[in-house]
């Protein structure tokens, strides 16, 4: 004979139809003879139905559509920026290479220019890195003024 | 394989917001989490593996993970939800006045449950995910889903019994 302790959580599985055939049979037989478990089963079924009918904060379909379109637009924009920055990067790299391999410019000037631009690039990247790290936790990111 | 964005458009989105709302207990943060998850889903569409489950389950997993990130940030900042009008158990501006007192009681008692209990009730009873899908979304073992769900339901049943006449 099945005891209430053995059936216990299987009652939820029974309500959801997630038990094996053998377990389902076990629960069905037990519930027929146990008033406590029969009442618990009824409570579980009722609470499940009530939760199904609640509004738990579901977004309206039109609002969801707007959000998806907004996300896709943002993504396209990000791709555009990546292409632009990539193109500028390639041009800059070519310019630097052309400058460094230009024999008409003295070596001292080439070294000085390289150091200056290298220093600026390093400063820029360090500030960018700091801003990216902070932006992840910035709770005012989406505040519209 | 890339998931069908049109399906994301129609299907799981509104329900995903409900899941985020129940985990976070705050509508505004839930909206942020879902928006963030949506961006991540679009950027990582190529990583979707149909062998691991349906795309709805995949998206809900992303939403859940974003919610957990937000909860962790809250803990780091030691913030609390102090604006009760935004909490899911508080007043709901914009919703129709609820005539049914029991529905109001249920909503209030549901809000008092632990976040993981609200989460699993939302996944099963509200969104209708199977136990296997719930296991994928929450990262728990298949066998644990039933016991966790049962404890959540019983907690809610116990709270609701006080309103019986």
PDB file of C-alpha atoms in Angstrom:
ATOM      1  CA  UNK A   1       0.000   0.000   0.000  1.00  0.00           C
ATOM      2  CA  UNK A   2       1.366   3.452  -0.915  1.00  0.00           C
ATOM      3  CA  UNK A   3       1.822   5.903   1.925  1.00  0.00           C
ATOM      4  CA  UNK A   4       1.263   9.650   1.738  1.00  0.00           C
ATOM      5  CA  UNK A   5       5.004  10.310   2.082  1.00  0.00           C
ATOM      6  CA  UNK A   6       5.688   8.274  -1.029  1.00  0.00           C
ATOM      7  CA  UNK A   7       3.050  10.076  -3.042  1.00  0.00           C
ATOM      8  CA  UNK A   8       3.857  13.576  -1.774  1.00  0.00           C
ATOM      9  CA  UNK A   9       5.420  15.578  -4.572  1.00  0.00           C
ATOM     10  CA  UNK A  10       4.143  13.122  -7.169  1.00  0.00           C
ATOM     11  CA  UNK A  11       0.781  14.814  -6.721  1.00  0.00           C
ATOM     12  CA  UNK A  12       2.129  17.827  -8.624  1.00  0.00           C
ATOM     13  CA  UNK A  13       3.507  15.539 -11.318  1.00  0.00           C
ATOM     14  CA  UNK A  14       0.091  13.907 -11.522  1.00  0.00           C
ATOM     15  CA  UNK A  15      -1.653  17.256 -11.918  1.00  0.00           C
ATOM     16  CA  UNK A  16       0.758  18.158 -14.733  1.00  0.00           C
ATOM     17  CA  UNK A  17       0.636  14.789 -16.471  1.00  0.00           C
ATOM     18  CA  UNK A  18       4.375  14.395 -16.092  1.00  0.00           C
ATOM     19  CA  UNK A  19       4.457  11.019 -14.335  1.00  0.00           C
ATOM     20  CA  UNK A  20       5.249   7.663 -15.830  1.00  0.00           C
ATOM     21  CA  UNK A  21       2.284   5.364 -16.312  1.00  0.00           C
ATOM     22  CA  UNK A  22       3.265   3.303 -13.266  1.00  0.00           C
ATOM     23  CA  UNK A  23       3.597   6.346 -11.010  1.00  0.00           C
ATOM     24  CA  UNK A  24       0.354   7.793 -12.283  1.00  0.00           C
ATOM     25  CA  UNK A  25      -1.408   4.558 -11.449  1.00  0.00           C
ATOM     26  CA  UNK A  26       0.185   4.547  -7.998  1.00  0.00           C
ATOM     27  CA  UNK A  27      -1.050   8.060  -7.275  1.00  0.00           C
ATOM     28  CA  UNK A  28      -4.523   7.410  -8.640  1.00  0.00           C
ATOM     29  CA  UNK A  29      -4.994   4.340  -6.467  1.00  0.00           C
ATOM     30  CA  UNK A  30      -3.723   6.096  -3.349  1.00  0.00           C
ATOM     31  CA  UNK A  31      -5.853   9.216  -3.828  1.00  0.00           C
ATOM     32  CA  UNK A  32      -8.990   7.107  -4.122  1.00  0.00           C
ATOM     33  CA  UNK A  33      -8.495   5.923  -0.556  1.00  0.00           C
ATOM     34  CA  UNK A  34      -6.801   8.884   1.143  1.00  0.00           C
ATOM     35  CA  UNK A  35      -8.915  11.953   1.911  1.00  0.00           C
ATOM     36  CA  UNK A  36      -5.896  14.099   2.829  1.00  0.00           C
ATOM     37  CA  UNK A  37      -4.155  13.514  -0.467  1.00  0.00           C
ATOM     38  CA  UNK A  38      -7.411  13.883  -2.350  1.00  0.00           C
ATOM     39  CA  UNK A  39      -7.880  17.324  -0.778  1.00  0.00           C
ATOM     40  CA  UNK A  40      -4.247  18.259  -1.474  1.00  0.00           C
ATOM     41  CA  UNK A  41      -4.683  17.190  -5.093  1.00  0.00           C
ATOM     42  CA  UNK A  42      -7.767  19.377  -5.390  1.00  0.00           C
ATOM     43  CA  UNK A  43      -5.873  22.325  -3.853  1.00  0.00           C
ATOM     44  CA  UNK A  44      -2.953  21.865  -6.249  1.00  0.00           C
ATOM     45  CA  UNK A  45      -5.261  21.692  -9.246  1.00  0.00           C
ATOM     46  CA  UNK A  46      -7.143  24.798  -8.125  1.00  0.00           C
ATOM     47  CA  UNK A  47      -4.005  26.836  -7.454  1.00  0.00           C
ATOM     48  CA  UNK A  48      -2.560  25.871 -10.828  1.00  0.00           C
ATOM     49  CA  UNK A  49      -5.676  27.065 -12.611  1.00  0.00           C
ATOM     50  CA  UNK A  50      -5.764  30.313 -10.637  1.00  0.00           C
ATOM     51  CA  UNK A  51      -2.133  31.111 -11.429  1.00  0.00           C
ATOM     52  CA  UNK A  52      -2.801  30.391 -15.113  1.00  0.00           C
ATOM     53  CA  UNK A  53      -5.489  33.063 -15.142  1.00  0.00           C
ATOM     54  CA  UNK A  54      -3.449  35.756 -13.415  1.00  0.00           C
ATOM     55  CA  UNK A  55      -1.727  38.579 -15.211  1.00  0.00           C
ATOM     56  CA  UNK A  56       1.871  38.080 -14.074  1.00  0.00           C
ATOM     57  CA  UNK A  57       3.291  41.087 -15.849  1.00  0.00           C
ATOM     58  CA  UNK A  58       3.000  39.924 -19.429  1.00  0.00           C
ATOM     59  CA  UNK A  59       3.968  42.555 -21.956  1.00  0.00           C
ATOM     60  CA  UNK A  60       1.468  43.612 -24.620  1.00  0.00           C
ATOM     61  CA  UNK A  61       2.186  42.203 -28.082  1.00  0.00           C
ATOM     62  CA  UNK A  62       2.518  45.620 -29.689  1.00  0.00           C
ATOM     63  CA  UNK A  63       4.969  46.743 -27.005  1.00  0.00           C
ATOM     64  CA  UNK A  64       6.982  43.568 -27.582  1.00  0.00           C
ATOM     65  CA  UNK A  65       7.026  44.200 -31.345  1.00  0.00           C
ATOM     66  CA  UNK A  66       8.386  47.705 -30.733  1.00  0.00           C
ATOM     67  CA  UNK A  67      11.131  46.327 -28.494  1.00  0.00           C
ATOM     68  CA  UNK A  68      12.201  43.736 -31.052  1.00  0.00           C
ATOM     69  CA  UNK A  69      12.334  46.338 -33.811  1.00  0.00           C
ATOM     70  CA  UNK A  70      14.303  48.669 -31.528  1.00  0.00           C
ATOM     71  CA  UNK A  71      16.808  45.906 -30.732  1.00  0.00           C
ATOM     72  CA  UNK A  72      17.234  45.083 -34.428  1.00  0.00           C
ATOM     73  CA  UNK A  73      17.793  48.754 -35.254  1.00  0.00           C
ATOM     74  CA  UNK A  74      20.397  49.034 -32.491  1.00  0.00           C
ATOM     75  CA  UNK A  75      22.149  45.969 -33.832  1.00  0.00           C
ATOM     76  CA  UNK A  76      22.259  47.349 -37.393  1.00  0.00           C
ATOM     77  CA  UNK A  77      23.631  50.597 -36.034  1.00  0.00           C
ATOM     78  CA  UNK A  78      26.341  48.731 -34.096  1.00  0.00           C
ATOM     79  CA  UNK A  79      27.341  46.867 -37.257  1.00  0.00           C
ATOM     80  CA  UNK A  80      27.525  50.183 -39.107  1.00  0.00           C
ATOM     81  CA  UNK A  81      29.788  51.650 -36.422  1.00  0.00           C
ATOM     82  CA  UNK A  82      32.021  48.578 -36.478  1.00  0.00           C
ATOM     83  CA  UNK A  83      32.455  48.845 -40.241  1.00  0.00           C
ATOM     84  CA  UNK A  84      33.183  52.564 -40.003  1.00  0.00           C
ATOM     85  CA  UNK A  85      35.718  52.202 -37.198  1.00  0.00           C
ATOM     86  CA  UNK A  86      37.283  49.216 -38.977  1.00  0.00           C
ATOM     87  CA  UNK A  87      37.652  51.233 -42.179  1.00  0.00           C
ATOM     88  CA  UNK A  88      39.200  54.184 -40.322  1.00  0.00           C
ATOM     89  CA  UNK A  89      41.548  51.788 -38.528  1.00  0.00           C
ATOM     90  CA  UNK A  90      42.754  50.272 -41.798  1.00  0.00           C
ATOM     91  CA  UNK A  91      43.315  53.711 -43.329  1.00  0.00           C
ATOM     92  CA  UNK A  92      45.224  54.883 -40.259  1.00  0.00           C
ATOM     93  CA  UNK A  93      47.362  51.751 -40.250  1.00  0.00           C
ATOM     94  CA  UNK A  94      48.148  52.277 -43.937  1.00  0.00           C
ATOM     95  CA  UNK A  95      48.978  55.928 -43.285  1.00  0.00           C
ATOM     96  CA  UNK A  96      51.329  55.014 -40.471  1.00  0.00           C
ATOM     97  CA  UNK A  97      53.012  52.334 -42.557  1.00  0.00           C
ATOM     98  CA  UNK A  98      53.424  54.732 -45.496  1.00  0.00           C
ATOM     99  CA  UNK A  99      54.854  57.394 -43.171  1.00  0.00           C
ATOM    100  CA  UNK A 100      57.299  55.028 -41.469  1.00  0.00           C
ATOM    101  CA  UNK A 101      58.558  53.650 -44.776  1.00  0.00           C
ATOM    102  CA  UNK A 102      58.926  57.103 -46.364  1.00  0.00           C
ATOM    103  CA  UNK A 103      62.685  57.661 -46.792  1.00  0.00           C
ATOM    104  CA  UNK A 104      62.250  61.419 -47.349  1.00  0.00           C
ATOM    105  CA  UNK A 105      61.331  61.866 -43.653  1.00  0.00           C
ATOM    106  CA  UNK A 106      64.208  61.801 -41.148  1.00  0.00           C
ATOM    107  CA  UNK A 107      64.309  58.863 -38.686  1.00  0.00           C
ATOM    108  CA  UNK A 108      64.105  61.205 -35.650  1.00  0.00           C
ATOM    109  CA  UNK A 109      60.858  62.732 -36.930  1.00  0.00           C
ATOM    110  CA  UNK A 110      59.461  59.285 -37.661  1.00  0.00           C
ATOM    111  CA  UNK A 111      60.303  58.047 -34.147  1.00  0.00           C
ATOM    112  CA  UNK A 112      58.833  61.188 -32.527  1.00  0.00           C
ATOM    113  CA  UNK A 113      55.616  61.016 -34.544  1.00  0.00           C
ATOM    114  CA  UNK A 114      55.266  57.305 -33.773  1.00  0.00           C
ATOM    115  CA  UNK A 115      55.743  57.929 -30.062  1.00  0.00           C
ATOM    116  CA  UNK A 116      53.241  60.793 -30.068  1.00  0.00           C
ATOM    117  CA  UNK A 117      50.499  58.900 -31.895  1.00  0.00           C
ATOM    118  CA  UNK A 118      51.258  55.696 -30.020  1.00  0.00           C
ATOM    119  CA  UNK A 119      50.886  57.572 -26.731  1.00  0.00           C
ATOM    120  CA  UNK A 120      47.589  59.157 -27.819  1.00  0.00           C
ATOM    121  CA  UNK A 121      46.230  55.781 -28.931  1.00  0.00           C
ATOM    122  CA  UNK A 122      47.219  54.204 -25.601  1.00  0.00           C
ATOM    123  CA  UNK A 123      45.518  57.004 -23.649  1.00  0.00           C
ATOM    124  CA  UNK A 124      42.385  56.705 -25.785  1.00  0.00           C
ATOM    125  CA  UNK A 125      42.170  52.920 -25.330  1.00  0.00           C
ATOM    126  CA  UNK A 126      42.652  53.140 -21.563  1.00  0.00           C
ATOM    127  CA  UNK A 127      39.842  55.719 -21.222  1.00  0.00           C
ATOM    128  CA  UNK A 128      37.619  53.640 -23.520  1.00  0.00           C
ATOM    129  CA  UNK A 129      38.264  50.525 -21.454  1.00  0.00           C
ATOM    130  CA  UNK A 130      37.413  52.355 -18.237  1.00  0.00           C
ATOM    131  CA  UNK A 131      34.161  53.732 -19.709  1.00  0.00           C
ATOM    132  CA  UNK A 132      33.103  50.312 -21.002  1.00  0.00           C
ATOM    133  CA  UNK A 133      33.693  48.715 -17.616  1.00  0.00           C
ATOM    134  CA  UNK A 134      31.755  51.446 -15.794  1.00  0.00           C
ATOM    135  CA  UNK A 135      28.914  51.484 -18.314  1.00  0.00           C
ATOM    136  CA  UNK A 136      27.964  47.894 -17.449  1.00  0.00           C
ATOM    137  CA  UNK A 137      27.013  48.952 -13.914  1.00  0.00           C
ATOM    138  CA  UNK A 138      25.812  52.452 -14.671  1.00  0.00           C
ATOM    139  CA  UNK A 139      22.191  52.541 -13.516  1.00  0.00           C
ATOM    140  CA  UNK A 140      21.609  55.835 -15.299  1.00  0.00           C
ATOM    141  CA  UNK A 141      22.372  54.445 -18.750  1.00  0.00           C
ATOM    142  CA  UNK A 142      18.820  54.524 -20.004  1.00  0.00           C
ATOM    143  CA  UNK A 143      17.664  57.644 -18.220  1.00  0.00           C
ATOM    144  CA  UNK A 144      16.212  60.110 -20.701  1.00  0.00           C
ATOM    145  CA  UNK A 145      16.662  63.738 -19.855  1.00  0.00           C
TER     146      UNK A 145
ATOM    147  CA  UNK B   1      21.197  27.198 -36.939  1.00  0.00           C
ATOM    148  CA  UNK B   2      19.718  30.627 -36.417  1.00  0.00           C
ATOM    149  CA  UNK B   3      16.430  30.908 -34.534  1.00  0.00           C
ATOM    150  CA  UNK B   4      13.512  32.434 -36.353  1.00  0.00           C
ATOM    151  CA  UNK B   5      13.395  36.056 -35.260  1.00  0.00           C
ATOM    152  CA  UNK B   6       9.776  36.335 -36.411  1.00  0.00           C
ATOM    153  CA  UNK B   7       8.893  33.600 -33.914  1.00  0.00           C
ATOM    154  CA  UNK B   8      10.649  35.546 -31.195  1.00  0.00           C
ATOM    155  CA  UNK B   9       8.559  38.473 -32.284  1.00  0.00           C
ATOM    156  CA  UNK B  10       5.254  36.706 -31.865  1.00  0.00           C
ATOM    157  CA  UNK B  11       5.791  33.989 -29.354  1.00  0.00           C
ATOM    158  CA  UNK B  12       7.779  34.021 -26.193  1.00  0.00           C
ATOM    159  CA  UNK B  13       8.458  37.730 -25.640  1.00  0.00           C
ATOM    160  CA  UNK B  14       5.403  38.822 -23.643  1.00  0.00           C
ATOM    161  CA  UNK B  15       5.641  35.703 -21.486  1.00  0.00           C
ATOM    162  CA  UNK B  16       9.354  36.279 -20.945  1.00  0.00           C
ATOM    163  CA  UNK B  17       8.510  39.656 -19.456  1.00  0.00           C
ATOM    164  CA  UNK B  18       6.151  37.932 -17.021  1.00  0.00           C
ATOM    165  CA  UNK B  19       8.976  35.589 -15.970  1.00  0.00           C
ATOM    166  CA  UNK B  20      11.378  38.485 -15.456  1.00  0.00           C
ATOM    167  CA  UNK B  21       8.745  40.405 -13.475  1.00  0.00           C
ATOM    168  CA  UNK B  22       8.211  37.471 -11.138  1.00  0.00           C
ATOM    169  CA  UNK B  23      11.933  36.887 -10.572  1.00  0.00           C
ATOM    170  CA  UNK B  24      12.813  40.530 -10.035  1.00  0.00           C
ATOM    171  CA  UNK B  25       9.587  41.767  -8.455  1.00  0.00           C
ATOM    172  CA  UNK B  26       9.973  45.025 -10.340  1.00  0.00           C
ATOM    173  CA  UNK B  27       8.430  45.857 -13.728  1.00  0.00           C
ATOM    174  CA  UNK B  28      11.012  48.389 -14.831  1.00  0.00           C
ATOM    175  CA  UNK B  29      13.931  46.084 -14.126  1.00  0.00           C
ATOM    176  CA  UNK B  30      12.053  43.260 -15.829  1.00  0.00           C
ATOM    177  CA  UNK B  31      11.668  45.362 -18.965  1.00  0.00           C
ATOM    178  CA  UNK B  32      15.396  46.151 -18.898  1.00  0.00           C
ATOM    179  CA  UNK B  33      16.273  42.483 -18.448  1.00  0.00           C
ATOM    180  CA  UNK B  34      14.083  41.398 -21.351  1.00  0.00           C
ATOM    181  CA  UNK B  35      15.417  44.155 -23.621  1.00  0.00           C
ATOM    182  CA  UNK B  36      18.969  43.161 -22.743  1.00  0.00           C
ATOM    183  CA  UNK B  37      18.165  39.501 -23.370  1.00  0.00           C
ATOM    184  CA  UNK B  38      16.641  40.391 -26.715  1.00  0.00           C
ATOM    185  CA  UNK B  39      19.813  42.186 -27.809  1.00  0.00           C
ATOM    186  CA  UNK B  40      21.903  39.234 -26.647  1.00  0.00           C
ATOM    187  CA  UNK B  41      19.626  36.804 -28.498  1.00  0.00           C
ATOM    188  CA  UNK B  42      19.916  38.745 -31.749  1.00  0.00           C
ATOM    189  CA  UNK B  43      23.699  39.056 -31.411  1.00  0.00           C
ATOM    190  CA  UNK B  44      24.169  35.377 -30.569  1.00  0.00           C
ATOM    191  CA  UNK B  45      21.542  33.931 -32.878  1.00  0.00           C
ATOM    192  CA  UNK B  46      24.182  31.829 -34.568  1.00  0.00           C
ATOM    193  CA  UNK B  47      24.920  29.983 -31.314  1.00  0.00           C
ATOM    194  CA  UNK B  48      21.415  28.570 -30.962  1.00  0.00           C
ATOM    195  CA  UNK B  49      21.621  24.761 -30.917  1.00  0.00           C
ATOM    196  CA  UNK B  50      18.263  23.074 -31.612  1.00  0.00           C
ATOM    197  CA  UNK B  51      19.603  19.873 -30.059  1.00  0.00           C
ATOM    198  CA  UNK B  52      19.472  21.588 -26.658  1.00  0.00           C
ATOM    199  CA  UNK B  53      15.809  22.602 -26.909  1.00  0.00           C
ATOM    200  CA  UNK B  54      13.272  24.890 -28.532  1.00  0.00           C
ATOM    201  CA  UNK B  55      14.130  28.495 -29.251  1.00  0.00           C
ATOM    202  CA  UNK B  56      11.488  29.623 -26.758  1.00  0.00           C
ATOM    203  CA  UNK B  57      13.325  27.736 -24.014  1.00  0.00           C
ATOM    204  CA  UNK B  58      16.619  29.169 -25.244  1.00  0.00           C
ATOM    205  CA  UNK B  59      15.322  32.723 -25.029  1.00  0.00           C
ATOM    206  CA  UNK B  60      13.775  32.192 -21.592  1.00  0.00           C
ATOM    207  CA  UNK B  61      17.156  30.894 -20.392  1.00  0.00           C
ATOM    208  CA  UNK B  62      18.804  34.106 -21.574  1.00  0.00           C
ATOM    209  CA  UNK B  63      16.124  36.195 -19.843  1.00  0.00           C
ATOM    210  CA  UNK B  64      16.547  34.239 -16.609  1.00  0.00           C
ATOM    211  CA  UNK B  65      20.324  34.661 -16.684  1.00  0.00           C
ATOM    212  CA  UNK B  66      19.951  38.414 -17.198  1.00  0.00           C
ATOM    213  CA  UNK B  67      17.593  38.548 -14.199  1.00  0.00           C
ATOM    214  CA  UNK B  68      20.129  36.718 -12.060  1.00  0.00           C
ATOM    215  CA  UNK B  69      22.795  39.245 -13.129  1.00  0.00           C
ATOM    216  CA  UNK B  70      20.507  42.060 -11.989  1.00  0.00           C
ATOM    217  CA  UNK B  71      19.831  40.348  -8.657  1.00  0.00           C
ATOM    218  CA  UNK B  72      23.592  39.955  -8.116  1.00  0.00           C
ATOM    219  CA  UNK B  73      24.160  43.626  -8.890  1.00  0.00           C
ATOM    220  CA  UNK B  74      21.439  44.505  -6.376  1.00  0.00           C
ATOM    221  CA  UNK B  75      23.225  42.494  -3.710  1.00  0.00           C
ATOM    222  CA  UNK B  76      26.504  44.243  -4.502  1.00  0.00           C
ATOM    223  CA  UNK B  77      24.855  47.653  -4.230  1.00  0.00           C
ATOM    224  CA  UNK B  78      22.821  46.514  -1.159  1.00  0.00           C
ATOM    225  CA  UNK B  79      19.735  48.020  -2.749  1.00  0.00           C
ATOM    226  CA  UNK B  80      16.182  47.145  -1.869  1.00  0.00           C
ATOM    227  CA  UNK B  81      12.986  47.515  -3.803  1.00  0.00           C
ATOM    228  CA  UNK B  82      11.732  50.574  -1.952  1.00  0.00           C
ATOM    229  CA  UNK B  83       9.218  51.801  -4.477  1.00  0.00           C
ATOM    230  CA  UNK B  84       6.259  49.609  -3.585  1.00  0.00           C
ATOM    231  CA  UNK B  85       4.166  50.853  -6.499  1.00  0.00           C
ATOM    232  CA  UNK B  86       6.625  49.115  -8.832  1.00  0.00           C
ATOM    233  CA  UNK B  87       6.571  45.833  -6.895  1.00  0.00           C
ATOM    234  CA  UNK B  88       4.369  43.140  -8.299  1.00  0.00           C
ATOM    235  CA  UNK B  89       2.524  42.798  -4.989  1.00  0.00           C
ATOM    236  CA  UNK B  90       1.679  46.490  -4.746  1.00  0.00           C
ATOM    237  CA  UNK B  91      -0.861  48.666  -6.490  1.00  0.00           C
ATOM    238  CA  UNK B  92      -0.922  48.308 -10.256  1.00  0.00           C
ATOM    239  CA  UNK B  93      -1.545  51.611 -11.992  1.00  0.00           C
ATOM    240  CA  UNK B  94      -2.973  51.081 -15.446  1.00  0.00           C
ATOM    241  CA  UNK B  95      -4.594  47.713 -14.652  1.00  0.00           C
ATOM    242  CA  UNK B  96      -8.307  47.337 -14.200  1.00  0.00           C
ATOM    243  CA  UNK B  97      -9.583  47.358 -10.663  1.00  0.00           C
ATOM    244  CA  UNK B  98      -9.811  43.774  -9.525  1.00  0.00           C
ATOM    245  CA  UNK B  99     -13.318  42.874  -8.490  1.00  0.00           C
ATOM    246  CA  UNK B 100     -12.361  39.420  -7.325  1.00  0.00           C
ATOM    247  CA  UNK B 101     -10.917  39.611  -3.814  1.00  0.00           C
ATOM    248  CA  UNK B 102      -9.453  36.115  -4.043  1.00  0.00           C
ATOM    249  CA  UNK B 103      -7.486  37.093  -7.136  1.00  0.00           C
ATOM    250  CA  UNK B 104      -6.117  40.073  -5.219  1.00  0.00           C
ATOM    251  CA  UNK B 105      -5.209  37.778  -2.310  1.00  0.00           C
ATOM    252  CA  UNK B 106      -3.543  35.317  -4.675  1.00  0.00           C
ATOM    253  CA  UNK B 107      -1.511  38.042  -6.328  1.00  0.00           C
ATOM    254  CA  UNK B 108      -0.388  39.382  -2.949  1.00  0.00           C
ATOM    255  CA  UNK B 109       0.517  35.951  -1.579  1.00  0.00           C
ATOM    256  CA  UNK B 110       2.359  35.032  -4.773  1.00  0.00           C
ATOM    257  CA  UNK B 111       4.462  38.153  -4.372  1.00  0.00           C
ATOM    258  CA  UNK B 112       5.416  37.023  -0.877  1.00  0.00           C
ATOM    259  CA  UNK B 113       6.930  33.760  -2.090  1.00  0.00           C
ATOM    260  CA  UNK B 114      10.647  33.426  -2.644  1.00  0.00           C
ATOM    261  CA  UNK B 115      11.885  34.455  -6.133  1.00  0.00           C
ATOM    262  CA  UNK B 116      12.788  30.893  -7.122  1.00  0.00           C
ATOM    263  CA  UNK B 117       9.303  29.734  -6.116  1.00  0.00           C
ATOM    264  CA  UNK B 118       7.655  32.493  -8.168  1.00  0.00           C
ATOM    265  CA  UNK B 119       9.981  31.625 -11.024  1.00  0.00           C
ATOM    266  CA  UNK B 120       9.067  27.952 -11.197  1.00  0.00           C
ATOM    267  CA  UNK B 121       5.343  28.647 -10.812  1.00  0.00           C
ATOM    268  CA  UNK B 122       5.552  31.140 -13.674  1.00  0.00           C
ATOM    269  CA  UNK B 123       7.438  28.705 -15.886  1.00  0.00           C
ATOM    270  CA  UNK B 124       5.042  25.832 -15.289  1.00  0.00           C
ATOM    271  CA  UNK B 125       1.609  27.180 -14.448  1.00  0.00           C
ATOM    272  CA  UNK B 126       1.716  30.427 -16.385  1.00  0.00           C
ATOM    273  CA  UNK B 127       3.965  29.760 -19.363  1.00  0.00           C
ATOM    274  CA  UNK B 128       3.154  26.059 -19.587  1.00  0.00           C
ATOM    275  CA  UNK B 129       6.693  24.750 -19.978  1.00  0.00           C
ATOM    276  CA  UNK B 130       7.228  21.008 -19.539  1.00  0.00           C
ATOM    277  CA  UNK B 131       9.402  19.728 -16.694  1.00  0.00           C
ATOM    278  CA  UNK B 132      12.202  19.033 -19.151  1.00  0.00           C
ATOM    279  CA  UNK B 133      12.042  22.573 -20.525  1.00  0.00           C
ATOM    280  CA  UNK B 134      11.999  24.011 -17.010  1.00  0.00           C
ATOM    281  CA  UNK B 135      15.127  21.962 -16.206  1.00  0.00           C
ATOM    282  CA  UNK B 136      16.867  23.488 -19.247  1.00  0.00           C
ATOM    283  CA  UNK B 137      15.872  27.067 -18.399  1.00  0.00           C
ATOM    284  CA  UNK B 138      16.725  26.860 -14.694  1.00  0.00           C
ATOM    285  CA  UNK B 139      19.743  24.591 -14.989  1.00  0.00           C
ATOM    286  CA  UNK B 140      18.441  22.140 -12.392  1.00  0.00           C
ATOM    287  CA  UNK B 141      18.124  18.374 -12.752  1.00  0.00           C
ATOM    288  CA  UNK B 142      14.921  16.959 -14.274  1.00  0.00           C
ATOM    289  CA  UNK B 143      14.090  15.120 -11.084  1.00  0.00           C
ATOM    290  CA  UNK B 144      14.430  18.292  -9.002  1.00  0.00           C
ATOM    291  CA  UNK B 145      11.852  20.222 -11.030  1.00  0.00           C
ATOM    292  CA  UNK B 146       8.883  18.281  -9.693  1.00  0.00           C
ATOM    293  CA  UNK B 147       9.932  18.533  -6.044  1.00  0.00           C
ATOM    294  CA  UNK B 148      10.704  22.251  -6.332  1.00  0.00           C
ATOM    295  CA  UNK B 149       7.454  22.939  -8.110  1.00  0.00           C
ATOM    296  CA  UNK B 150       5.519  20.956  -5.529  1.00  0.00           C
ATOM    297  CA  UNK B 151       7.075  22.920  -2.663  1.00  0.00           C
ATOM    298  CA  UNK B 152       6.257  26.201  -4.380  1.00  0.00           C
ATOM    299  CA  UNK B 153       2.645  25.189  -4.987  1.00  0.00           C
ATOM    300  CA  UNK B 154       2.217  23.914  -1.435  1.00  0.00           C
ATOM    301  CA  UNK B 155       3.664  27.162  -0.074  1.00  0.00           C
ATOM    302  CA  UNK B 156       1.102  29.105  -2.072  1.00  0.00           C
ATOM    303  CA  UNK B 157      -1.727  26.738  -1.108  1.00  0.00           C
ATOM    304  CA  UNK B 158      -0.812  27.140   2.582  1.00  0.00           C
ATOM    305  CA  UNK B 159      -0.883  30.917   2.256  1.00  0.00           C
ATOM    306  CA  UNK B 160      -4.228  30.868   0.442  1.00  0.00           C
ATOM    307  CA  UNK B 161      -5.895  28.604   3.012  1.00  0.00           C
ATOM    308  CA  UNK B 162      -6.184  31.502   5.447  1.00  0.00           C
ATOM    309  CA  UNK B 163      -8.652  33.181   3.092  1.00  0.00           C
ATOM    310  CA  UNK B 164     -11.022  30.249   3.025  1.00  0.00           C
ATOM    311  CA  UNK B 165     -14.376  30.977   4.565  1.00  0.00           C
TER     312      UNK B 165
END
